[in-house]
Amino acid sequence: MTTLTDTAPALFWFRRDLRIADNTGLEAALARHGAVLPVFIFDSHILDDLSDRRDRRITFIHDSVRELRAKLRAHGSGLIVLHGDPLLRLPELAEAVDAAAIYTNRDYEPYAKLRDDAIARMFAERGRGFYSFKDQVIFEQRDIEKANGEPYRVFTPYKKTWLRRFEETELTGDAPDTPREADLSRLAPSASMKGYSDAWTMADLGFEARELWLEPGEDAAQQRLAHFLPRISRYGEDRDFPAREGTSGLSVHLRFGTISIRECVRAARRETSSGASTWLSELIWREFYMMILDRFPFVVSHAFQQQYDDIAWPGKDEHFDAWCEGRTGYPLVDAAMRHFNATGWMHNRLRMITAMFLTKDLLIDWRRGEAWFAEGLLDFELASNNGGWQWSASTGVDAAPYFRIFNPILQSRKFDPDGSYIRTWVPELRGFDNTHIHWPAAADTHTQREAACIVGEDYPLPIVDHHEQKDKAIALFSGA
Ligand SMILES: Cc1cc2nc3c(=O)[nH]c(=O)nc-3n(C[C@H](O)[C@H](O)[C@H](O)COP(=O)(O)OP(=O)(O)OC[C@H]3O[C@@H](n4cnc5c(N)ncnc54)[C@H](O)[C@@H]3O)c2cc1C
């Protein structure tokens, strides 16, 4: 590892940390090298795998990278933007600028781990350093484990250890409220980066720009956090109601690193309300699932509880299509799926309800739903999506027990009591009153006519009977 300042330049490779503030790897590179050239690569392996040329995530990344470049330019520097295979493009760039090393922040997803190992080897063969840093989590890999070195499989003891260990970090106590800013005077001047970037408009990348439901970029993430903090004390009461602005909406920013997890955790700890500690728990769930993915990578395609891996899910293809398109005849499920298809966003309570509905009411393999979410979610995070799906399907680590199955109609009455969320996303049901909107199939003909919605014509009849399906789901699991 380079210790004293190295006069040779280094590369800093931005990936899922699209910010300048409180960026561990960037700070380390700037502390050790006389000149740091920032680089971002639109990785063709990832882009080529996306089936939808209108994928919203590319707009979010593209616009965040543009903002990042503007910030770096404001410091007299810039950003080299490449489009291609990092295994080819990074060694080429390192050669061209004679970089002594490359710095980056760690990524724990299986593809990223393989890619980074390969790049580290290539750099080592050419006598260049590869240094990676913990940045997207407070605790990674084996930081939190049982006394016997085993990974935790239950969230509550994991969280207890997490909180205890957190008290031992430098992030508590007198840590400054504002995040650290690195010494940006060591960024390489813009002239030294001229001519290295590829063309990278959305069209150059082969994608179409989309309207997003939230603003991309580091500044927007700061505004979102600032907007949420005055409401954090109410988080416990409001977080389960999709029609309320009860949650932070920061998942996309955490996913792409336009905000630092340390800043979020410090903000939560400064507040003393129970809402703030519930919110902190959710941030810890995020790390729990990342740890599970890192320690048990088989969960990507297999049930964590292996006895449920070979369940022969009897669900029908046409039911899967109805679920995807929001025409199951269960209003809250349909509202959630239509909202998701229109924006790439789904509220946490609705992710649980729709995932449980797919697996326990439609008896369809959780992997199909997981893949549908993975394609469409703007905040798609392999670890949390897999964890959330396996939780809802009862196949995962510390999952919902298979016999505790949400009743989608009761969930609707409880968490959308005045039907306002349903009315927004399933407009044909707007005419029903608050009693019938959750289950219009039970409304008599007169009520349906008054609501200007005939179930079976204007809105689908329920595609399954919840009570029958619940019994079948329990039988499926108890026989496994
Ligand atoms: C089936 C299913 C799939 C999911 N897929 C994803 C996904 O792909 N990406 C993703 O970020 N989250 C996923 N979640 C978790 C959760 O739904 C979202 O993180 C949350 O809805 C994001 O909204 P928010 O930022 O307003 O969250 P807040 O309620 O404000 O929570 C703050 C942050 O904590 C983290 N968090 C919250 N809840 C969870 C959770 N249950 N598990 C892990 N982390 C959590 C997120 O980073 C979130 O931004 C999934 C949950 C389920 C049940």
Coordinates of C-alpha atoms and ligand atoms in Angstrom, one line a residue:
M1 CA 0.0 0.0 0.0
T2 CA 1.3 3.5 -0.9
T3 CA 1.9 5.4 2.3
L4 CA 3.5 8.8 1.8
T5 CA 2.1 11.0 -1.0
D6 CA 2.9 9.4 -4.3
T7 CA 3.6 11.9 -7.1
A8 CA 2.4 9.4 -9.7
P9 CA -1.3 9.9 -10.6
A10 CA -4.0 7.5 -9.4
L11 CA -7.4 6.7 -10.9
F12 CA -10.5 6.9 -8.7
W13 CA -13.2 4.7 -10.1
F14 CA -16.8 5.8 -9.2
R15 CA -19.3 3.0 -9.3
R16 CA -22.2 3.0 -6.8
D17 CA -20.9 6.0 -4.9
L18 CA -21.9 8.9 -7.2
R19 CA -21.0 11.7 -4.8
I20 CA -18.0 13.8 -3.7
A21 CA -19.0 14.3 -0.1
D22 CA -18.0 11.6 2.5
N23 CA -16.6 9.2 -0.2
T24 CA -14.1 6.9 1.5
G25 CA -12.2 5.7 -1.5
L26 CA -11.9 9.1 -3.1
E27 CA -10.7 10.6 0.1
A28 CA -8.0 7.9 0.4
A29 CA -6.8 8.4 -3.2
L30 CA -6.6 12.2 -2.6
A31 CA -4.7 11.7 0.6
R32 CA -2.1 9.5 -1.0
H33 CA -1.6 10.8 -4.5
G34 CA -0.4 14.1 -6.0
A35 CA -3.0 13.9 -8.7
V36 CA -6.2 11.9 -8.9
L37 CA -8.1 11.3 -12.1
P38 CA -11.8 10.4 -11.5
V39 CA -13.3 7.9 -13.9
F40 CA -16.8 6.4 -14.4
I41 CA -17.5 3.5 -16.7
F42 CA -20.9 2.6 -18.2
D43 CA -20.2 -1.1 -17.9
S44 CA -21.3 -2.8 -21.1
H45 CA -21.8 -6.1 -19.4
I46 CA -24.5 -4.5 -17.2
L47 CA -26.0 -2.3 -19.9
D48 CA -26.2 -5.1 -22.5
D49 CA -28.1 -7.3 -20.1
L50 CA -30.9 -4.8 -19.6
S51 CA -33.9 -5.9 -21.7
D52 CA -35.6 -2.5 -21.8
R53 CA -33.9 0.3 -23.7
R54 CA -36.1 2.7 -21.7
D55 CA -34.7 1.4 -18.3
R56 CA -35.2 4.2 -15.9
R57 CA -32.0 3.4 -14.0
I58 CA -29.9 4.5 -16.9
T59 CA -31.5 8.0 -16.8
F60 CA -30.8 8.2 -13.0
I61 CA -27.2 7.1 -13.4
H62 CA -26.6 9.3 -16.5
D63 CA -28.0 12.4 -14.8
S64 CA -26.2 11.7 -11.6
V65 CA -22.9 11.3 -13.4
R66 CA -23.5 14.5 -15.3
E67 CA -24.0 16.4 -12.0
L68 CA -20.9 14.7 -10.6
R69 CA -18.8 15.9 -13.6
A70 CA -20.1 19.4 -13.2
K71 CA -19.1 19.4 -9.5
L72 CA -15.6 18.1 -10.4
R73 CA -15.3 20.7 -13.1
A74 CA -16.2 23.4 -10.6
H75 CA -13.0 22.3 -8.8
G76 CA -10.9 22.7 -11.9
S77 CA -10.9 19.0 -12.6
G78 CA -13.3 16.7 -14.5
L79 CA -14.5 13.2 -15.0
I80 CA -13.3 10.6 -17.6
V81 CA -16.4 8.8 -18.7
L82 CA -16.0 5.5 -20.6
H83 CA -18.5 3.1 -22.1
G84 CA -17.3 -0.5 -22.4
D85 CA -15.8 -3.5 -20.6
P86 CA -14.0 -2.3 -17.5
L87 CA -11.5 -5.2 -17.8
L88 CA -10.3 -3.7 -21.1
R89 CA -10.9 0.0 -20.6
L90 CA -9.3 0.5 -17.2
P91 CA -5.9 -1.1 -17.9
E92 CA -5.8 0.9 -21.2
L93 CA -6.6 4.1 -19.3
A94 CA -4.1 3.3 -16.6
E95 CA -1.4 2.8 -19.2
A96 CA -2.3 6.0 -21.1
V97 CA -2.1 8.2 -18.0
D98 CA 0.6 6.0 -16.3
A99 CA -1.5 5.7 -13.1
A100 CA 0.3 4.1 -10.2
A101 CA -2.9 2.7 -8.8
I102 CA -6.6 2.6 -8.9
Y103 CA -8.9 3.3 -6.0
T104 CA -12.5 2.4 -5.6
N105 CA -15.2 1.5 -3.1
R106 CA -16.2 -2.1 -2.5
D107 CA -19.2 -3.6 -4.1
Y108 CA -20.5 -6.9 -2.7
E109 CA -22.6 -8.3 -5.5
P110 CA -21.4 -11.5 -7.1
Y111 CA -20.7 -10.0 -10.6
A112 CA -18.8 -7.0 -9.1
K113 CA -16.7 -9.2 -6.8
L114 CA -15.5 -11.3 -9.8
R115 CA -14.9 -8.2 -11.9
D116 CA -12.9 -6.5 -9.2
D117 CA -10.8 -9.6 -8.5
A118 CA -9.9 -9.8 -12.2
I119 CA -9.0 -6.1 -12.4
A120 CA -6.9 -6.3 -9.2
R121 CA -5.0 -9.2 -10.8
M122 CA -4.5 -7.3 -14.1
F123 CA -3.2 -4.2 -12.3
A124 CA -0.9 -6.3 -10.1
E125 CA 0.6 -7.9 -13.2
R126 CA 1.5 -4.5 -14.5
G127 CA 2.9 -3.3 -11.1
R128 CA -0.1 -1.1 -10.4
G129 CA -2.0 -1.0 -7.1
F130 CA -5.7 -1.8 -6.7
Y131 CA -7.2 -0.4 -3.4
S132 CA -10.8 -0.9 -2.4
F133 CA -12.6 0.6 0.6
K134 CA -15.7 0.0 2.7
D135 CA -18.1 2.8 1.9
Q136 CA -21.6 1.7 1.1
V137 CA -22.2 0.1 4.5
I138 CA -21.2 0.7 8.1
F139 CA -20.3 -3.0 8.6
E140 CA -19.4 -5.3 5.8
Q141 CA -18.5 -9.0 5.2
R142 CA -17.4 -10.5 8.5
D143 CA -17.5 -7.3 10.6
I144 CA -20.6 -8.5 12.4
E145 CA -20.7 -12.1 13.3
K146 CA -21.4 -14.4 16.2
A147 CA -18.6 -15.0 18.8
N148 CA -18.0 -18.4 17.1
G149 CA -17.3 -16.7 13.7
E150 CA -20.7 -17.9 12.3
P151 CA -22.8 -15.4 10.4
Y152 CA -26.1 -14.3 12.1
R153 CA -29.2 -15.9 10.6
V154 CA -31.7 -13.9 12.7
F155 CA -32.0 -10.2 12.4
T156 CA -32.6 -9.1 16.1
P157 CA -29.3 -10.4 17.5
Y158 CA -27.5 -9.1 14.4
K159 CA -28.9 -5.7 15.0
K160 CA -28.0 -5.8 18.7
T161 CA -24.4 -6.5 17.8
W162 CA -24.5 -4.0 15.0
L163 CA -25.6 -1.2 17.5
R164 CA -23.0 -2.2 20.1
R165 CA -20.2 -2.3 17.6
F166 CA -21.4 1.1 16.1
E167 CA -20.7 2.7 19.5
E168 CA -17.1 1.7 19.1
T169 CA -16.7 3.5 15.7
E170 CA -15.6 7.0 15.2
L171 CA -19.0 7.8 13.8
T172 CA -20.6 8.3 17.2
G173 CA -20.1 10.9 19.9
D174 CA -18.3 14.0 18.7
A175 CA -18.4 13.1 15.0
P176 CA -19.1 16.3 13.1
D177 CA -22.7 16.8 11.8
T178 CA -21.5 17.7 8.3
P179 CA -19.9 15.0 6.2
R180 CA -16.2 15.1 5.5
E181 CA -15.1 16.8 2.3
A182 CA -11.8 15.5 0.9
D183 CA -8.9 17.8 -0.2
L184 CA -10.1 18.3 -3.7
S185 CA -7.1 20.5 -4.6
R186 CA -5.4 17.2 -5.5
L187 CA -7.9 16.3 -8.3
A188 CA -6.0 16.2 -11.6
P189 CA -6.6 19.4 -13.7
S190 CA -9.2 19.0 -16.4
A191 CA -6.5 19.5 -19.2
S192 CA -4.9 16.2 -18.1
M193 CA -8.1 14.3 -18.9
K194 CA -8.8 15.7 -22.3
G195 CA -9.5 13.2 -25.1
Y196 CA -10.0 10.2 -22.9
S197 CA -13.8 10.2 -22.6
D198 CA -16.2 8.3 -24.9
A199 CA -19.4 9.8 -26.1
W200 CA -22.0 9.2 -23.5
T201 CA -25.3 10.8 -24.2
M202 CA -28.3 8.5 -23.5
A203 CA -28.5 7.9 -27.3
D204 CA -24.8 7.0 -27.4
L205 CA -25.4 4.5 -24.7
G206 CA -28.4 3.1 -26.6
F207 CA -31.0 4.1 -24.1
E208 CA -34.0 6.5 -24.1
A209 CA -34.2 9.1 -21.3
R210 CA -37.2 8.8 -19.0
E211 CA -39.1 11.1 -16.6
L212 CA -38.3 9.9 -13.1
W213 CA -40.4 10.3 -9.9
L214 CA -37.4 11.7 -8.1
E215 CA -34.5 13.9 -8.9
P216 CA -31.1 12.2 -9.5
G217 CA -27.8 13.4 -8.0
E218 CA -26.1 14.3 -4.8
D219 CA -27.8 17.6 -4.3
A220 CA -31.2 16.1 -4.7
A221 CA -30.3 13.3 -2.2
Q222 CA -29.3 16.0 0.4
Q223 CA -32.7 17.8 -0.2
R224 CA -34.6 14.5 0.3
L225 CA -32.8 13.8 3.6
A226 CA -33.4 17.3 4.7
H227 CA -37.1 17.0 3.8
F228 CA -37.5 13.7 5.6
L229 CA -35.7 14.6 8.9
P230 CA -38.5 16.8 10.3
R231 CA -40.9 13.9 9.8
I232 CA -38.6 11.1 11.1
S233 CA -40.3 11.1 14.6
R234 CA -43.5 10.1 12.9
Y235 CA -41.8 7.3 10.8
G236 CA -43.1 4.5 13.1
E237 CA -46.8 5.6 12.7
D238 CA -46.7 6.6 9.0
R239 CA -44.3 4.2 7.4
D240 CA -46.9 1.5 6.5
F241 CA -49.5 3.8 4.8
P242 CA -48.7 4.0 1.0
A243 CA -50.9 7.2 0.6
R244 CA -48.8 9.0 3.2
E245 CA -45.4 10.5 2.7
G246 CA -44.2 8.4 5.6
T247 CA -40.8 7.1 4.5
S248 CA -37.7 8.8 3.3
G249 CA -37.7 7.7 -0.4
L250 CA -33.9 7.5 -0.1
S251 CA -33.4 3.9 -1.3
V252 CA -32.5 5.0 -4.9
H253 CA -29.9 7.4 -3.5
L254 CA -28.5 4.7 -1.2
R255 CA -28.4 2.3 -4.1
F256 CA -26.4 4.6 -6.3
G257 CA -24.4 6.2 -3.5
T258 CA -25.6 9.7 -4.2
I259 CA -25.9 9.9 -0.4
S260 CA -23.5 8.3 2.2
I261 CA -24.9 5.7 4.5
R262 CA -22.8 7.2 7.3
E263 CA -24.6 10.5 6.9
C264 CA -28.0 8.7 7.1
V265 CA -27.0 6.8 10.2
R266 CA -25.6 9.8 11.9
A267 CA -28.8 11.8 11.1
A268 CA -30.9 9.0 12.6
R269 CA -28.8 8.8 15.8
R270 CA -29.0 12.6 16.3
E271 CA -32.7 12.2 16.8
T272 CA -34.0 10.6 20.0
S273 CA -37.5 9.7 18.8
S274 CA -38.7 6.1 18.5
G275 CA -39.4 6.9 14.8
A276 CA -35.7 7.6 14.3
S277 CA -34.6 4.3 15.9
T278 CA -37.2 2.4 13.7
W279 CA -35.7 4.1 10.7
L280 CA -32.2 3.1 11.8
S281 CA -33.4 -0.5 12.1
E282 CA -34.4 -0.4 8.4
L283 CA -30.9 0.8 7.5
I284 CA -29.6 -2.2 9.5
W285 CA -31.9 -4.6 7.6
R286 CA -30.2 -3.3 4.4
E287 CA -26.8 -4.3 5.8
F288 CA -28.2 -7.6 7.2
Y289 CA -29.3 -8.6 3.7
M290 CA -26.0 -7.5 2.2
M291 CA -24.2 -9.6 4.7
I292 CA -26.4 -12.6 3.9
L293 CA -25.7 -12.2 0.1
D294 CA -22.0 -11.9 0.8
R295 CA -21.9 -15.0 3.1
F296 CA -24.5 -17.1 1.3
P297 CA -24.3 -16.2 -2.4
F298 CA -26.4 -19.3 -3.3
V299 CA -29.5 -17.2 -2.2
V300 CA -29.3 -15.5 -5.6
S301 CA -31.0 -18.5 -7.2
H302 CA -31.9 -20.8 -4.2
A303 CA -34.1 -20.7 -1.1
F304 CA -32.1 -19.8 2.0
Q305 CA -34.1 -22.5 3.8
Q306 CA -33.1 -25.3 1.6
Q307 CA -36.1 -27.6 2.4
Y308 CA -38.2 -25.1 0.4
D309 CA -36.0 -24.9 -2.6
D310 CA -37.7 -27.7 -4.6
I311 CA -41.3 -26.7 -3.9
A312 CA -43.2 -27.4 -7.2
W313 CA -45.1 -24.1 -7.4
P314 CA -48.4 -24.9 -9.2
G315 CA -49.3 -21.3 -10.2
K316 CA -50.5 -20.5 -13.7
D317 CA -48.7 -18.3 -16.3
E318 CA -51.9 -16.3 -16.9
H319 CA -52.0 -15.4 -13.2
F320 CA -48.5 -14.2 -13.4
D321 CA -49.4 -12.0 -16.3
A322 CA -52.4 -10.6 -14.4
W323 CA -50.2 -9.9 -11.4
C324 CA -47.6 -8.1 -13.5
E325 CA -50.2 -6.0 -15.2
G326 CA -52.3 -5.2 -12.1
R327 CA -55.5 -7.0 -13.0
T328 CA -55.9 -9.6 -10.3
G329 CA -59.2 -8.3 -9.0
Y330 CA -57.6 -7.4 -5.7
P331 CA -57.6 -3.6 -5.7
L332 CA -54.6 -2.9 -3.5
V333 CA -52.4 -5.4 -5.3
D334 CA -53.5 -4.0 -8.6
A335 CA -52.9 -0.4 -7.5
A336 CA -49.4 -1.3 -6.3
M337 CA -48.5 -3.1 -9.5
R338 CA -49.8 -0.4 -11.8
H339 CA -48.0 2.3 -9.8
F340 CA -44.8 0.2 -10.0
N341 CA -45.1 -0.3 -13.8
A342 CA -45.8 3.5 -14.3
T343 CA -42.9 4.7 -12.2
G344 CA -40.5 2.0 -11.0
W345 CA -41.4 2.7 -7.4
M346 CA -43.3 0.5 -4.8
H347 CA -43.9 1.3 -1.2
N348 CA -42.4 -1.3 1.3
R349 CA -45.8 -2.4 2.7
L350 CA -47.0 -3.0 -0.9
R351 CA -43.8 -4.9 -1.8
M352 CA -44.6 -7.3 1.0
I353 CA -48.3 -7.5 0.1
T354 CA -47.7 -8.1 -3.6
A355 CA -44.9 -10.5 -3.0
M356 CA -46.9 -12.6 -0.6
F357 CA -49.9 -12.5 -2.9
L358 CA -47.8 -13.9 -5.8
T359 CA -46.4 -16.7 -3.7
K360 CA -49.2 -17.6 -1.3
D361 CA -52.3 -16.7 -3.3
L362 CA -51.2 -17.4 -6.8
L363 CA -48.7 -20.1 -5.7
I364 CA -46.0 -18.8 -8.1
D365 CA -42.3 -19.3 -7.6
W366 CA -40.8 -16.2 -5.7
R367 CA -38.0 -16.2 -8.3
R368 CA -40.4 -15.0 -11.0
G369 CA -41.6 -12.1 -9.0
E370 CA -38.1 -11.2 -7.8
A371 CA -37.0 -11.0 -11.5
W372 CA -40.0 -8.8 -12.4
F373 CA -39.1 -6.4 -9.6
A374 CA -35.4 -6.6 -10.5
E375 CA -36.2 -5.4 -14.0
G376 CA -38.4 -2.5 -13.0
L377 CA -37.4 -1.1 -9.6
L378 CA -35.4 2.1 -9.8
D379 CA -33.9 1.2 -6.4
F380 CA -33.2 -2.4 -7.4
E381 CA -30.7 -3.8 -5.0
L382 CA -29.9 -7.5 -5.4
A383 CA -29.5 -8.1 -1.6
S384 CA -32.6 -6.3 -0.4
N385 CA -34.8 -7.5 -3.3
N386 CA -33.8 -11.1 -2.8
G387 CA -34.1 -10.8 1.0
G388 CA -37.5 -9.1 0.7
W389 CA -38.8 -11.8 -1.7
Q390 CA -37.5 -14.7 0.3
W391 CA -38.9 -13.0 3.5
S392 CA -42.4 -12.7 1.9
A393 CA -42.2 -16.2 0.4
S394 CA -41.2 -17.7 3.7
T395 CA -38.1 -19.3 2.2
G396 CA -35.6 -16.8 3.5
V397 CA -33.4 -16.0 6.4
D398 CA -35.5 -14.9 9.4
A399 CA -38.6 -14.9 7.1
A400 CA -42.3 -14.7 7.7
P401 CA -43.5 -18.1 8.8
Y402 CA -45.3 -19.9 6.0
F403 CA -48.6 -20.1 7.9
R404 CA -48.8 -16.4 8.6
I405 CA -50.3 -15.2 5.3
F406 CA -51.5 -11.6 4.7
N407 CA -55.1 -11.3 3.8
P408 CA -54.9 -8.7 1.0
I409 CA -58.3 -7.3 1.7
L410 CA -57.7 -6.8 5.4
Q411 CA -54.3 -5.3 4.6
S412 CA -56.1 -2.9 2.2
R413 CA -58.6 -1.8 4.8
K414 CA -55.9 -1.3 7.4
F415 CA -53.2 0.5 5.4
D416 CA -55.3 2.4 2.8
P417 CA -58.4 3.0 5.0
D418 CA -59.9 5.7 2.9
G419 CA -59.0 4.0 -0.4
S420 CA -57.1 7.1 -1.6
Y421 CA -54.1 5.1 -2.8
I422 CA -56.4 2.7 -4.7
R423 CA -58.3 5.6 -6.2
T424 CA -55.1 7.1 -7.5
W425 CA -53.9 4.0 -9.3
V426 CA -57.1 2.1 -10.2
P427 CA -59.3 4.9 -11.4
E428 CA -62.1 2.6 -12.5
L429 CA -62.8 2.0 -8.8
R430 CA -63.0 5.6 -7.8
G431 CA -66.8 5.6 -7.6
F432 CA -66.9 3.0 -4.8
D433 CA -67.3 4.1 -1.2
N434 CA -64.7 3.3 1.5
T435 CA -66.4 0.1 2.4
H436 CA -66.5 -1.5 -1.1
I437 CA -63.4 -0.1 -2.6
H438 CA -61.2 -2.8 -1.0
W439 CA -63.4 -5.6 -2.3
P440 CA -65.7 -4.5 -5.0
A441 CA -66.5 -8.1 -6.0
A442 CA -68.7 -8.2 -2.9
A443 CA -70.7 -5.1 -3.9
D444 CA -74.3 -5.8 -5.2
T445 CA -75.3 -4.9 -8.7
H446 CA -76.9 -1.7 -7.6
T447 CA -73.8 -0.5 -5.8
Q448 CA -71.6 -1.4 -8.8
R449 CA -73.9 0.5 -11.1
E450 CA -73.9 3.5 -8.8
A451 CA -70.0 3.3 -8.8
A452 CA -70.0 3.2 -12.6
C453 CA -68.0 0.0 -12.4
I454 CA -69.3 -3.4 -13.1
V455 CA -66.9 -6.0 -11.8
G456 CA -66.1 -8.5 -14.5
E457 CA -66.5 -5.8 -17.2
D458 CA -64.9 -2.6 -16.0
Y459 CA -62.7 -4.2 -13.4
P460 CA -61.5 -7.8 -13.2
L461 CA -63.2 -10.4 -11.1
P462 CA -60.8 -11.8 -8.5
I463 CA -58.6 -14.4 -10.2
V464 CA -58.4 -16.6 -7.1
D465 CA -60.2 -17.1 -3.8
H466 CA -57.8 -16.0 -1.0
H467 CA -59.1 -18.5 1.6
E468 CA -58.8 -21.5 -0.7
Q469 CA -55.4 -20.5 -1.9
K470 CA -54.2 -19.9 1.6
D471 CA -55.0 -23.5 2.6
K472 CA -53.2 -24.7 -0.6
A473 CA -50.1 -22.6 0.3
I474 CA -49.9 -24.0 3.8
A475 CA -50.3 -27.6 2.4
L476 CA -47.5 -26.9 -0.1
F477 CA -45.1 -25.8 2.6
S478 CA -46.0 -28.3 5.2
G479 CA -45.4 -31.1 2.6
A480 CA -42.0 -29.7 1.7
Ligands
LIG1 C1 -40.3 -8.0 -2.0 C2 -39.4 -6.8 -1.6 C3 -38.4 -6.4 -2.4 C4 -37.6 -5.3 -2.1 N1 -36.7 -4.9 -3.0 C5 -35.8 -3.9 -2.6 C6 -34.8 -3.4 -3.5 O1 -34.6 -3.9 -4.6 N2 -34.0 -2.3 -3.2 C7 -34.2 -1.7 -1.9 O2 -33.5 -0.8 -1.6 N3 -35.1 -2.2 -1.0 C8 -35.9 -3.2 -1.4 N4 -36.9 -3.6 -0.5 C9 -36.9 -3.0 0.9 C10 -37.8 -1.8 1.0 O3 -39.1 -2.1 0.5 C11 -37.3 -0.5 0.4 O4 -35.9 -0.3 0.8 C12 -38.1 0.7 0.8 O5 -39.4 0.5 0.4 C13 -37.5 1.9 0.2 O6 -38.2 3.0 0.5 P1 -37.6 4.2 1.4 O7 -36.3 4.6 0.9 O8 -38.6 5.3 1.5 O9 -37.4 3.5 2.8 P2 -37.3 4.0 4.3 O10 -38.5 3.3 4.9 O11 -37.2 5.4 4.4 O12 -36.0 3.2 4.8 C14 -34.7 3.8 4.7 C15 -33.8 2.9 4.0 O13 -33.6 1.6 4.7 C16 -33.5 0.6 3.8 N5 -34.6 -0.4 3.9 C17 -35.9 -0.1 4.3 N6 -36.6 -1.2 4.4 C18 -35.8 -2.2 4.1 C19 -35.9 -3.6 4.0 N7 -37.1 -4.2 4.3 N8 -34.9 -4.4 3.6 C20 -33.7 -3.8 3.3 N9 -33.5 -2.5 3.4 C21 -34.5 -1.7 3.8 C22 -33.5 1.2 2.4 O14 -32.2 1.4 2.0 C23 -34.3 2.5 2.6 O15 -34.0 3.5 1.7 C24 -37.7 -4.7 -0.8 C25 -38.7 -5.2 0.1 C26 -39.5 -6.2 -0.3 C27 -40.5 -6.7 0.7

